[in-house]
mmCIF file of C-alpha atoms and ligand atoms in Angstrom:
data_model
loop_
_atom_site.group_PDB
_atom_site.id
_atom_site.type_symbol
_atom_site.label_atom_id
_atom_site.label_comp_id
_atom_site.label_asym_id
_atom_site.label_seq_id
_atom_site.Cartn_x
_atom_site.Cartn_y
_atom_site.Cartn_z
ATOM 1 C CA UNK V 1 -11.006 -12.425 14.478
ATOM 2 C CA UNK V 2 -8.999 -11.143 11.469
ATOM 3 C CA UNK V 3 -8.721 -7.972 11.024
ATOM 4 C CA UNK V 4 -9.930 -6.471 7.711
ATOM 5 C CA UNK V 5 -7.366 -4.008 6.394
ATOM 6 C CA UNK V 6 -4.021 -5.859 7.915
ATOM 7 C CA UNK V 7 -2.185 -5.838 5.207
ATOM 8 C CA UNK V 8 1.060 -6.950 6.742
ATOM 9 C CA UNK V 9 -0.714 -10.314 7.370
ATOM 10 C CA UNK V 10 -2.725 -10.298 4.091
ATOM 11 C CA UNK V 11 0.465 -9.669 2.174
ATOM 12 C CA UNK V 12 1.576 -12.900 3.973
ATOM 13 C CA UNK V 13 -1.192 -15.424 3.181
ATOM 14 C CA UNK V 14 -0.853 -14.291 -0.759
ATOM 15 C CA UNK V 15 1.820 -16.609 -0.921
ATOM 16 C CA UNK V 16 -0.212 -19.765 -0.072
ATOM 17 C CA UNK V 17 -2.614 -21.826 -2.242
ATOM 18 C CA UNK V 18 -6.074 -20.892 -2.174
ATOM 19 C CA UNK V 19 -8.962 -23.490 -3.173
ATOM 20 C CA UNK V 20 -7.693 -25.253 -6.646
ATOM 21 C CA UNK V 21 -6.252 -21.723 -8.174
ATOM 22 C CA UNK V 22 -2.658 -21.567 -7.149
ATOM 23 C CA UNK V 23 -1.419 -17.614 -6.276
ATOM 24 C CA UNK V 24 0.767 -16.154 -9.203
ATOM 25 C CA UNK V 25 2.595 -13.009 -9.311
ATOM 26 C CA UNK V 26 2.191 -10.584 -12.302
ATOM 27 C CA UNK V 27 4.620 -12.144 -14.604
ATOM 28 C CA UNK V 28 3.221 -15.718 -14.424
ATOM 29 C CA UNK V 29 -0.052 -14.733 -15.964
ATOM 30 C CA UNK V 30 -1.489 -17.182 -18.404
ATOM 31 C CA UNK V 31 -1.138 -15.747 -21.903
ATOM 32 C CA UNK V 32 -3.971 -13.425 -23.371
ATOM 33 C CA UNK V 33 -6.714 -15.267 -23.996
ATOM 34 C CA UNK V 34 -7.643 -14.837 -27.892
ATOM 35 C CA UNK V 35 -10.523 -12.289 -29.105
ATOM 36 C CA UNK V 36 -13.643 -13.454 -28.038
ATOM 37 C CA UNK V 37 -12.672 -16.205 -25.516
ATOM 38 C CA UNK V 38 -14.725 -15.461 -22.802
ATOM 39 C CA UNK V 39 -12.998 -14.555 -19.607
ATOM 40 C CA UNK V 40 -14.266 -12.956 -16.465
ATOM 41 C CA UNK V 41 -12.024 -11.487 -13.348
ATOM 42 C CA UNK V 42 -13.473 -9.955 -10.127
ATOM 43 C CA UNK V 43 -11.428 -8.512 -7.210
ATOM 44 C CA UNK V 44 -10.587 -10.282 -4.221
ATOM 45 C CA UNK V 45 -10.327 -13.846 -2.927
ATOM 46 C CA UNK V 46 -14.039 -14.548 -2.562
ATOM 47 C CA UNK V 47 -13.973 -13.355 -7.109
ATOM 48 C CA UNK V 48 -12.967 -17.199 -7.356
ATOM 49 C CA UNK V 49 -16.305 -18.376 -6.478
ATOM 50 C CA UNK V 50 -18.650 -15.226 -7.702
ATOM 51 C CA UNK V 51 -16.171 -16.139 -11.260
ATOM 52 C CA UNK V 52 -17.915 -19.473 -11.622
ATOM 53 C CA UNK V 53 -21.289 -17.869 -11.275
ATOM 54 C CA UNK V 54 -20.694 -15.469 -13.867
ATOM 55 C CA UNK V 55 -18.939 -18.727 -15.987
ATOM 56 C CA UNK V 56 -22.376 -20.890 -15.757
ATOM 57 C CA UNK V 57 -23.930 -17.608 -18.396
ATOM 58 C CA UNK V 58 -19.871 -16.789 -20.341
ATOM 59 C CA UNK V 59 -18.959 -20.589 -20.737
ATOM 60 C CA UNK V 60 -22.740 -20.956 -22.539
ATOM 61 C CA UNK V 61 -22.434 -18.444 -25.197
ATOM 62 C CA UNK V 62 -24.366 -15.888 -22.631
ATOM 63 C CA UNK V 63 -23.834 -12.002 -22.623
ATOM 64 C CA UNK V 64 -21.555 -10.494 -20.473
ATOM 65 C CA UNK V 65 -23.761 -8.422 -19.031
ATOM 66 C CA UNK V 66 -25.880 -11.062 -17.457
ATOM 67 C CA UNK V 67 -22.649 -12.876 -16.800
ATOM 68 C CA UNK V 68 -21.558 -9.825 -14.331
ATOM 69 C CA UNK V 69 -25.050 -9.300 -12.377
ATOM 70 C CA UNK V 70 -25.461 -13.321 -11.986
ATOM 71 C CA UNK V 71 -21.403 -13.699 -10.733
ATOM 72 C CA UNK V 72 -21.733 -10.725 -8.137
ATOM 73 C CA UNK V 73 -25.205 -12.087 -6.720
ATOM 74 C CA UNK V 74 -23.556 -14.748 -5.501
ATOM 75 C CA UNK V 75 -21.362 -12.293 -2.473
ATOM 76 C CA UNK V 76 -24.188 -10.212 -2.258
ATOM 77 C CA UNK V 77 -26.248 -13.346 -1.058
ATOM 78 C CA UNK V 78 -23.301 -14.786 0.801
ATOM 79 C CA UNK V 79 -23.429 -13.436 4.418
ATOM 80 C CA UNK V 80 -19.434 -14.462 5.032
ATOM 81 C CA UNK V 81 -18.852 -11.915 3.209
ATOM 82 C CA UNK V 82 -19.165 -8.917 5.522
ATOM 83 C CA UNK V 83 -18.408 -6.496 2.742
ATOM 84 C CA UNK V 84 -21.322 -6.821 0.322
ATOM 85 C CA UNK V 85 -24.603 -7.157 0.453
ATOM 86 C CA UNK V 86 -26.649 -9.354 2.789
ATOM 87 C CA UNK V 87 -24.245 -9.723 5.994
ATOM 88 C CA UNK V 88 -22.366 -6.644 5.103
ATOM 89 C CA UNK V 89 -21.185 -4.429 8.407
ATOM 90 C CA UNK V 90 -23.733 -2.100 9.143
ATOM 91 C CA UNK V 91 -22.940 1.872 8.807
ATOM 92 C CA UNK V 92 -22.021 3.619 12.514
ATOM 93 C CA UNK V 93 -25.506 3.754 13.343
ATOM 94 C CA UNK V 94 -26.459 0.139 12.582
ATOM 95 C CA UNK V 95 -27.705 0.375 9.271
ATOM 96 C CA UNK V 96 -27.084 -1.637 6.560
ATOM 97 C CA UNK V 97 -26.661 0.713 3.500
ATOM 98 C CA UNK V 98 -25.727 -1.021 -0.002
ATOM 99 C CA UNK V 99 -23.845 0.608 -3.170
ATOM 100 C CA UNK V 100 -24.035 -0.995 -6.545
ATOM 101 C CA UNK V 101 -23.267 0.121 -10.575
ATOM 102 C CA UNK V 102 -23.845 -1.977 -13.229
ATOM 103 C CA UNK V 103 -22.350 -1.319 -17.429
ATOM 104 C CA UNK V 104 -22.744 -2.665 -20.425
ATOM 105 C CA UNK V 105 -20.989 -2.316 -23.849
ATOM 106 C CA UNK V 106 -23.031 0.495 -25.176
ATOM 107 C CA UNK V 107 -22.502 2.839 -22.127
ATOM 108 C CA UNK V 108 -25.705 1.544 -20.506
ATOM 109 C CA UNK V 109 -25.084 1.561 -17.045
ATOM 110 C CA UNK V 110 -27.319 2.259 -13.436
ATOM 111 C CA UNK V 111 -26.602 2.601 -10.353
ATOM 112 C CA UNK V 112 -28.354 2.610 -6.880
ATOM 113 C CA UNK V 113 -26.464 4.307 -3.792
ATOM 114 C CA UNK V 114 -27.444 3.872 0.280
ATOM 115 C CA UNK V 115 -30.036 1.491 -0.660
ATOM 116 C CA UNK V 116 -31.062 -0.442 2.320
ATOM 117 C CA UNK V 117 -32.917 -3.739 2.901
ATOM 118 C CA UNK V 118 -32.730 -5.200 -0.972
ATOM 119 C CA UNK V 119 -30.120 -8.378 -1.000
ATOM 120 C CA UNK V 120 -29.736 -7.532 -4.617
ATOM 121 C CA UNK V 121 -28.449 -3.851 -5.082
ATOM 122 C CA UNK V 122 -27.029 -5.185 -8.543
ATOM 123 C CA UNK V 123 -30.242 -6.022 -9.478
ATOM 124 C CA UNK V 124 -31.987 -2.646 -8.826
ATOM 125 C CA UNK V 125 -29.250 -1.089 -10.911
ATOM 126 C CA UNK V 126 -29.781 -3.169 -13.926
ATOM 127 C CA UNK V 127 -33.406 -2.280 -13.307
ATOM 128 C CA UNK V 128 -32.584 1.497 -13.636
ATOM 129 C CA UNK V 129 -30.391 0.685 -16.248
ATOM 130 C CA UNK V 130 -33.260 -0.848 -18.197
ATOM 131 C CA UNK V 131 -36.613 0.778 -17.037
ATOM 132 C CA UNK V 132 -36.032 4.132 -16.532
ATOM 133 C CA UNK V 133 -34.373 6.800 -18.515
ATOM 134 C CA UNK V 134 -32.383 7.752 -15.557
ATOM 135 C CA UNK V 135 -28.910 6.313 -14.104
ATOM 136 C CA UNK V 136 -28.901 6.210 -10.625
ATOM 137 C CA UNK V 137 -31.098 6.596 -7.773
ATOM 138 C CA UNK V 138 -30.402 6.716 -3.980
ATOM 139 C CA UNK V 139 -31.769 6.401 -0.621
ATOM 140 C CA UNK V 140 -35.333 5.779 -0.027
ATOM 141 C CA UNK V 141 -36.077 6.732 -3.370
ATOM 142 C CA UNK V 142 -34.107 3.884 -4.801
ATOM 143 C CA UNK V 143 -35.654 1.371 -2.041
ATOM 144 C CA UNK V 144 -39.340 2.977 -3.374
ATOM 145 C CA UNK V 145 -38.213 1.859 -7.025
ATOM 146 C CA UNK V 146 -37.071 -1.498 -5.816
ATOM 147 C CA UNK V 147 -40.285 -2.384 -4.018
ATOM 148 C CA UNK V 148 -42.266 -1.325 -6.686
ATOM 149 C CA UNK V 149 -40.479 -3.596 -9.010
ATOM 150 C CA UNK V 150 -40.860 -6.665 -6.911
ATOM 151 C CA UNK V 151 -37.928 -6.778 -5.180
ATOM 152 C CA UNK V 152 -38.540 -8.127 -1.203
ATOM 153 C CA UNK V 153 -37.862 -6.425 1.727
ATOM 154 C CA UNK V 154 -35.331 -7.971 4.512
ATOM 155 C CA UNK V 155 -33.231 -7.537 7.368
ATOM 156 C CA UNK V 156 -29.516 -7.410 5.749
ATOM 157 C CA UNK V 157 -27.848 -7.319 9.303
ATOM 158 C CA UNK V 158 -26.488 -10.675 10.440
ATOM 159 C CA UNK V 159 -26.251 -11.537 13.896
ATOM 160 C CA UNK V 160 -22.654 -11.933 13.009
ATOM 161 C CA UNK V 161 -22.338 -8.089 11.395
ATOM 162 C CA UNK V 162 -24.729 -6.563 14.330
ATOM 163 C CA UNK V 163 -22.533 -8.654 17.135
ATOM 164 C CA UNK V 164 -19.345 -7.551 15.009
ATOM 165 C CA UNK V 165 -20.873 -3.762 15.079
ATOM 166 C CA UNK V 166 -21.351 -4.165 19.062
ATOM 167 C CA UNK V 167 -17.980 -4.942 19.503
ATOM 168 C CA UNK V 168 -17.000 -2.089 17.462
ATOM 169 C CA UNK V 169 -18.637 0.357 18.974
ATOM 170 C CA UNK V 170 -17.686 -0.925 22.930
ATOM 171 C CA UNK V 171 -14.057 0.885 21.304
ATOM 172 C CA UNK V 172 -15.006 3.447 19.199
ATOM 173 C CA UNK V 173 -15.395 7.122 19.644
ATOM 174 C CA UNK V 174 -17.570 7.396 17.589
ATOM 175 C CA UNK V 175 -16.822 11.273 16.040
ATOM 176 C CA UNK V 176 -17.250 11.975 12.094
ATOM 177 C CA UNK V 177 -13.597 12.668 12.095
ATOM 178 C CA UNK V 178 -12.034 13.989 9.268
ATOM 179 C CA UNK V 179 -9.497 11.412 9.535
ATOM 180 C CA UNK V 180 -11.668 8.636 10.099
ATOM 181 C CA UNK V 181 -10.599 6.405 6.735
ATOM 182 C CA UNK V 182 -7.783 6.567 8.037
ATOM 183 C CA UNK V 183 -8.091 5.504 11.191
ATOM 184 C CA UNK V 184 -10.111 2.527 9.421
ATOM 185 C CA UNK V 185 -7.414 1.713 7.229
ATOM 186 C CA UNK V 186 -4.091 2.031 9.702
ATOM 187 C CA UNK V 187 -2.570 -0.630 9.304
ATOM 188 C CA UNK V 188 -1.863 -0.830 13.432
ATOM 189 C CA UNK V 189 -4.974 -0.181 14.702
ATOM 190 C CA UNK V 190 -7.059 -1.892 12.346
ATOM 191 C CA UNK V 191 -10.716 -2.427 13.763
ATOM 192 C CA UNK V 192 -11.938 -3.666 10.826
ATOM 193 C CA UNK V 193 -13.791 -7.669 10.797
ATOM 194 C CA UNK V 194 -13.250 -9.821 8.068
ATOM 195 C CA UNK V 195 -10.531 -12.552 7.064
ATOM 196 C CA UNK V 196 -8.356 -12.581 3.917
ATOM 197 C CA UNK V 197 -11.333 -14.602 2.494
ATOM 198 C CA UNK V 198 -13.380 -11.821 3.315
ATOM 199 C CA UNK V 199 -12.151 -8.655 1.933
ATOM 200 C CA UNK V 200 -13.755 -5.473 0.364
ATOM 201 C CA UNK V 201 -16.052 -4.698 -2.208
ATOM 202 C CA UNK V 202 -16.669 -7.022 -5.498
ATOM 203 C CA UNK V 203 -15.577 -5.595 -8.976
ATOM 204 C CA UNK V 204 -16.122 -8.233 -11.608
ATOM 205 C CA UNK V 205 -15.220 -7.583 -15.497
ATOM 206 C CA UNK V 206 -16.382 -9.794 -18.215
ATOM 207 C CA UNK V 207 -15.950 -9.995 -22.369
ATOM 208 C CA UNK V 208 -18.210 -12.535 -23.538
ATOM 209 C CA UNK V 209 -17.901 -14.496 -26.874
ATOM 210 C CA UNK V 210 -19.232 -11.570 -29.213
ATOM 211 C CA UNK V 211 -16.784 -9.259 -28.118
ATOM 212 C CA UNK V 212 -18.617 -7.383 -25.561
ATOM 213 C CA UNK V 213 -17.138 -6.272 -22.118
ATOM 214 C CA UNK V 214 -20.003 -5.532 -19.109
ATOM 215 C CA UNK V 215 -19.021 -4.840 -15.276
ATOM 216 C CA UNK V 216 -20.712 -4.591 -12.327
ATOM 217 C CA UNK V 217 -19.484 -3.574 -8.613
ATOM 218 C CA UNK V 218 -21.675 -3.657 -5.396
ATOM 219 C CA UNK V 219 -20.594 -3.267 -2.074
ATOM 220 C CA UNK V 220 -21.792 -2.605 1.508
ATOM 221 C CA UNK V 221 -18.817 0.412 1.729
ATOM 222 C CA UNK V 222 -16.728 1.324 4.447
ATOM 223 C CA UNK V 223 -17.639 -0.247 7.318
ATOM 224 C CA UNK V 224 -19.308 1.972 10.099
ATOM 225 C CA UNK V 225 -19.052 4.787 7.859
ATOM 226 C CA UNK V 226 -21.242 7.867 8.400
ATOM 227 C CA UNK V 227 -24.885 7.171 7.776
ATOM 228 C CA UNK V 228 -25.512 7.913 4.646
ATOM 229 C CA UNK V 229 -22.030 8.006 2.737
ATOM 230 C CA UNK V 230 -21.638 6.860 -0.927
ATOM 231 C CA UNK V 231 -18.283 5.371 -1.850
ATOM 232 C CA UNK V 232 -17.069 4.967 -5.375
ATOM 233 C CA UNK V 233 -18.965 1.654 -6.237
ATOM 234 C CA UNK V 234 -21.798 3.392 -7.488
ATOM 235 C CA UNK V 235 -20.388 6.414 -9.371
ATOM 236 C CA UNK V 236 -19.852 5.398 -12.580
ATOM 237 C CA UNK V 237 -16.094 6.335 -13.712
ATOM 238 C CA UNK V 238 -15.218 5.779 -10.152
ATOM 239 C CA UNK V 239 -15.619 1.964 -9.055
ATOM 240 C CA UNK V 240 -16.469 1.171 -12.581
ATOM 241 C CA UNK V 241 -16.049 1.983 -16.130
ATOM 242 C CA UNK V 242 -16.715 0.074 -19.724
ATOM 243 C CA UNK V 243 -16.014 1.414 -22.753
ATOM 244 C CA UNK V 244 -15.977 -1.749 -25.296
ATOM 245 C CA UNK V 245 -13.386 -0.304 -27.604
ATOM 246 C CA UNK V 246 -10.790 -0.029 -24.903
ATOM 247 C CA UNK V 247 -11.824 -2.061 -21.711
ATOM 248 C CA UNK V 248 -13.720 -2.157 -18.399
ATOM 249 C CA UNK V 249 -11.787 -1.312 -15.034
ATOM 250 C CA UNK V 250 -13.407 -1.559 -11.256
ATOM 251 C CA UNK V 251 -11.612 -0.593 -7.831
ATOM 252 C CA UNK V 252 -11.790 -1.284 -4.162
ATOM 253 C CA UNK V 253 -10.355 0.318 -1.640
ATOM 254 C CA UNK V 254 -10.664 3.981 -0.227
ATOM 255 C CA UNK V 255 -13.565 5.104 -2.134
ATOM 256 C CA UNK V 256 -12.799 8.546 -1.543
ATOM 257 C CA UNK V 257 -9.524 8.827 -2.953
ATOM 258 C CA UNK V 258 -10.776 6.733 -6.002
ATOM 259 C CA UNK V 259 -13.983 9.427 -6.675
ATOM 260 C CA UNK V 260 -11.381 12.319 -6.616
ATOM 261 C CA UNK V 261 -9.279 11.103 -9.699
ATOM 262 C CA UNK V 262 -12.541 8.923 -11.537
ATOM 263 C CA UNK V 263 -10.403 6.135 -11.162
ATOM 264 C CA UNK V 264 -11.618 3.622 -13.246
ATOM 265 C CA UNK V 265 -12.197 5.894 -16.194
ATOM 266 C CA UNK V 266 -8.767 6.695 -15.769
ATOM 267 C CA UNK V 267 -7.603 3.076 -16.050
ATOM 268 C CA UNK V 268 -9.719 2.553 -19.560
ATOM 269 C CA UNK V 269 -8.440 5.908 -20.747
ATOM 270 C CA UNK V 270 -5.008 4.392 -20.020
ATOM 271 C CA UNK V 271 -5.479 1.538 -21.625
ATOM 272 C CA UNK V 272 -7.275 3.353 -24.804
ATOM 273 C CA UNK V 273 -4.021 4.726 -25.454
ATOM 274 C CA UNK V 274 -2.385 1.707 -25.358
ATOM 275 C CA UNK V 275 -1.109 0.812 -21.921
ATOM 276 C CA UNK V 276 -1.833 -2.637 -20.982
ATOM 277 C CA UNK V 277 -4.056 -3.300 -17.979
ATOM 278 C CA UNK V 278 -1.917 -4.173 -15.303
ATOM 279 C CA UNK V 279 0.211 -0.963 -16.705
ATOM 280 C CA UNK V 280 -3.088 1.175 -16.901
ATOM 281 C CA UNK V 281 -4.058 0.333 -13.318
ATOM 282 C CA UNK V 282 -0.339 0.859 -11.733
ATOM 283 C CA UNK V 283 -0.174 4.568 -13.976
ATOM 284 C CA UNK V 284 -4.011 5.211 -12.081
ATOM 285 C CA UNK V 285 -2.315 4.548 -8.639
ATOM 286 C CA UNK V 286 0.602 6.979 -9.146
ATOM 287 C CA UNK V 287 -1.460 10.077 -9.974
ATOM 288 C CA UNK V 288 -3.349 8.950 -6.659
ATOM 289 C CA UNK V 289 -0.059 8.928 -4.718
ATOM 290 C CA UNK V 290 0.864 12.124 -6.780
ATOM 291 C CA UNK V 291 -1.743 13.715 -5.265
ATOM 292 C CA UNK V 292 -1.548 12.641 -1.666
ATOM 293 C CA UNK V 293 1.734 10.873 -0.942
ATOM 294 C CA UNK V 294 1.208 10.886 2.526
ATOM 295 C CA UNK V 295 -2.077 9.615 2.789
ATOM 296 C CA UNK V 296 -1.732 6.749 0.434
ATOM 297 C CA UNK V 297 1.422 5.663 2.901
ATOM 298 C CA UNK V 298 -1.669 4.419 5.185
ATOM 299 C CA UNK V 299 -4.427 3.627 2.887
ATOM 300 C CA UNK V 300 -5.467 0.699 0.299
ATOM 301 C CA UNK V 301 -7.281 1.218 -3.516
ATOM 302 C CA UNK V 302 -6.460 -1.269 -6.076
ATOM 303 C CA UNK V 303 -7.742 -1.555 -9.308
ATOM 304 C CA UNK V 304 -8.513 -4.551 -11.859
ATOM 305 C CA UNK V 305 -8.532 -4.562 -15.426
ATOM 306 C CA UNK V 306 -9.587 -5.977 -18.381
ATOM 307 C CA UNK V 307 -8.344 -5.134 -22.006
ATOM 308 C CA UNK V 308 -11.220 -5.688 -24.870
ATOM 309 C CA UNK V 309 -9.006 -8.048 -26.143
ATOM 310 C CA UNK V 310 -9.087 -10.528 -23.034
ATOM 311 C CA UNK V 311 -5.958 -9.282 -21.569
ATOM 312 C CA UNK V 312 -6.184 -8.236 -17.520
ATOM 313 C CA UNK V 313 -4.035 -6.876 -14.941
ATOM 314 C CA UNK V 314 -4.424 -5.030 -11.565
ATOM 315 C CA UNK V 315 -2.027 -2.754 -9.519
ATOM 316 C CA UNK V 316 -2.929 -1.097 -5.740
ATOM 317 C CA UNK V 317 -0.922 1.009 -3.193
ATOM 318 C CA UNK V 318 -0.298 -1.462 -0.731
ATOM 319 C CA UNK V 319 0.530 -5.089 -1.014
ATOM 320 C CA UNK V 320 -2.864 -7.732 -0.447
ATOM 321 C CA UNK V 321 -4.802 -6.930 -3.270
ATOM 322 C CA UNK V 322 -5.666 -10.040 -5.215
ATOM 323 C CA UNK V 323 -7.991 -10.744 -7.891
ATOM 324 C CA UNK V 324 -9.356 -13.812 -9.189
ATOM 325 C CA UNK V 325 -9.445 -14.920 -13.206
ATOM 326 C CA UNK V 326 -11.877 -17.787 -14.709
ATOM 327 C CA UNK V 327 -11.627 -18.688 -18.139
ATOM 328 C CA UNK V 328 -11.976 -22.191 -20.487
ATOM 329 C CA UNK V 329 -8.315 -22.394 -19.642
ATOM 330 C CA UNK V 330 -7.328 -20.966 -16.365
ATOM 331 C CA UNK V 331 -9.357 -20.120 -13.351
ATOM 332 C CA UNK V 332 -6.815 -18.866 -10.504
ATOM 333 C CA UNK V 333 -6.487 -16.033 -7.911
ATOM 334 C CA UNK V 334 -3.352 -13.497 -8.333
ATOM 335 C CA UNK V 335 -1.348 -10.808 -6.628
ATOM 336 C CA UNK V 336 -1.441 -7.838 -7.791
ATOM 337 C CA UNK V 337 1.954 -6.059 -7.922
ATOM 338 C CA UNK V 338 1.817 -3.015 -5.535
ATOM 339 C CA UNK V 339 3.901 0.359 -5.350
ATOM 340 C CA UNK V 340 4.622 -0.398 -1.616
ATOM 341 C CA UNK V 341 5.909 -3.672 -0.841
HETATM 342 N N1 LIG L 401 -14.518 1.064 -2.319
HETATM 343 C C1 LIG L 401 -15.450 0.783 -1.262
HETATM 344 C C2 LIG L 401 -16.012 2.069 -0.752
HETATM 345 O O1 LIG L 401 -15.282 3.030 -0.597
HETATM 346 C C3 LIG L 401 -14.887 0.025 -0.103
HETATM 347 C C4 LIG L 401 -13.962 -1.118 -0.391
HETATM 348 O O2 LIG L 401 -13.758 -1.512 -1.521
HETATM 349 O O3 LIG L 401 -13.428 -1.643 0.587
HETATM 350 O O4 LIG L 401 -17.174 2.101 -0.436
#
């Protein structure tokens, strides 16, 4: 089984060909696509085939908006992917607790937090987004809300996640440490499930053909976190942010570390004043390592980003990040650069 956070092997298999998008480093990016191309990027390996989802709406004229909730459906229905949605690794007391923001170009955005049993977090979001005058809901309130809006009920926990969360626990101690992210991110003693095809949460970033940017980011979190625990998916400004005057960011990674600095506002701010995206997201992960040099020795956060003008970029702490691009002339998975190498 491949371990989840190794970066010293995911750092590795960036340098070979995935699917028909060949790797790139930063500097072999395909030039900015012209205002109102339509591009969409989403983090990770497993963004190449959420992208295409999220193409079948962008490549027909569609909104961005819809673009985003129909491209990240696609991992949240995909149980390989033991990081969102249906599948995901259960919490450390077996449960399978979802985190999910959705925005749009006129600072609409929702959100749902520790929702459990609903294979479509993103979904419930948009629903808050839409129906109600508030932003996000958790818990069983937000499970309530989805049930009442005709979302089904289901078991999210694989017999893949549940055996994988069996195995986990033979080892674990099982203690709310303080310390415990980073015992789940060392990078030698990594107990973590999930391949390099299989990493993290999904961030995906779209600008449609009118102009408009619209994000969305759902995850399952931290695997055998503390029942109950929120990451940064869900807070907007955290895991996500779109302003459509200066661009849309999302992370993945520690979501605790992210929440402390609003990360992805951070990385539109950036950009508002001019920094490009890749440069916006590497200036978000200084002020994290600013702030705790030691700790970000040991753990991952990247960020993606996309400009309103089509242009995109990402940056993390430690080498492995990748993020995949699909547009009417490219559709490839890249490296992010990385302040450790
Ligand atoms: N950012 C997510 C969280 O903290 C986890 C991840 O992206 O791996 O919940």
């Amino acid at each position: 089984m491949f371990s989840r956070r190794n970066f010293l092997k995911s750092a590795a298999l960036t340098s070979v060909m995935v699917g028909a998008g060949k790797r790139l480093g930063a500097r072999d990016r395909t030039p900015v696509p012209a205002k109102n191309n339509p591009i969409v990027v989403s983090t990770w390996d497993f963004g190449k085939v959420a992208n295409a989802g999220a193409w079948n709406v962008l490549g027909n004229g569609g909104r961005a908006l819809d673009a985003v909730e129909a491209g990240v459906k696609i991992a949240e229905a995909d149980p390989s992917v033991q990081t969102v949605g249906y599948g995901g690794l259960p919490d450390r007391d077996g449960f399978v607790t979802l985190d999910a923001s959705i925005m749009d170009e006129n600072h609409n955005c929702g959100s749902v937090m520790c929702l459990e049993h609903i294979m479509h977090p993103i979904s419930v979001a948009r629903m808050i987004m839409e129906k109600t005058p508030h932003i996000a809901l958790a818990g069983e309130g937000a499970l309530q809300f989805a049930l009442a809006n005709g979302f089904t009920k289901m078991n999210l926990l694989t017999p893949a996640s549940e055996n994988d969360w069996k195995e986990w626990m033979k080892k674990a101690r099982y203690i709310p440490e303080k310390n415990i992210e980073n015992r789940l991110y060392s990078r030698e003693d990594d107990p973590m499930p999930g391949g390099p095809e299989n990493h993290d949460t999904i961030g995906m970033l779209a600008l449609d053909a009118a102009g408009n940017l619209s994000g969305a980011c759902t995850t399952s979190g931290l695997a055998y976190k503390i029942h109950g625990r929120v990451g940064d998916s869900p807070i907007i400004g955290a895991g996500l942010y779109v302003d459509n005057e200066a661009g849309a960011a999302t992370s993945s990674g520690v979501g605790e570390e992210v929440m402390r600095i609003v990360g992805s506002h951070l990385v539109v701010e950036y950009m508002r004043s001019g920094l490009a995206p890749d440069m916006a997201c590497k200036k978000t992960v200084e002020r994290l390592i600013k702030i705790n040099p030691e700790k970000c020795k040991t753990i991952q956060v990247g960020f993606l980003a996309l400009s309103r003008n089509g242009a995109y970029g990402g940056y993390s702490i430690q080498p492995g990040f990748t993020y995949a691009v699909k547009s009417d002339r490219t559709e490839q998975i890249f490296k992010a650069n990385s302040y450790y190498q």
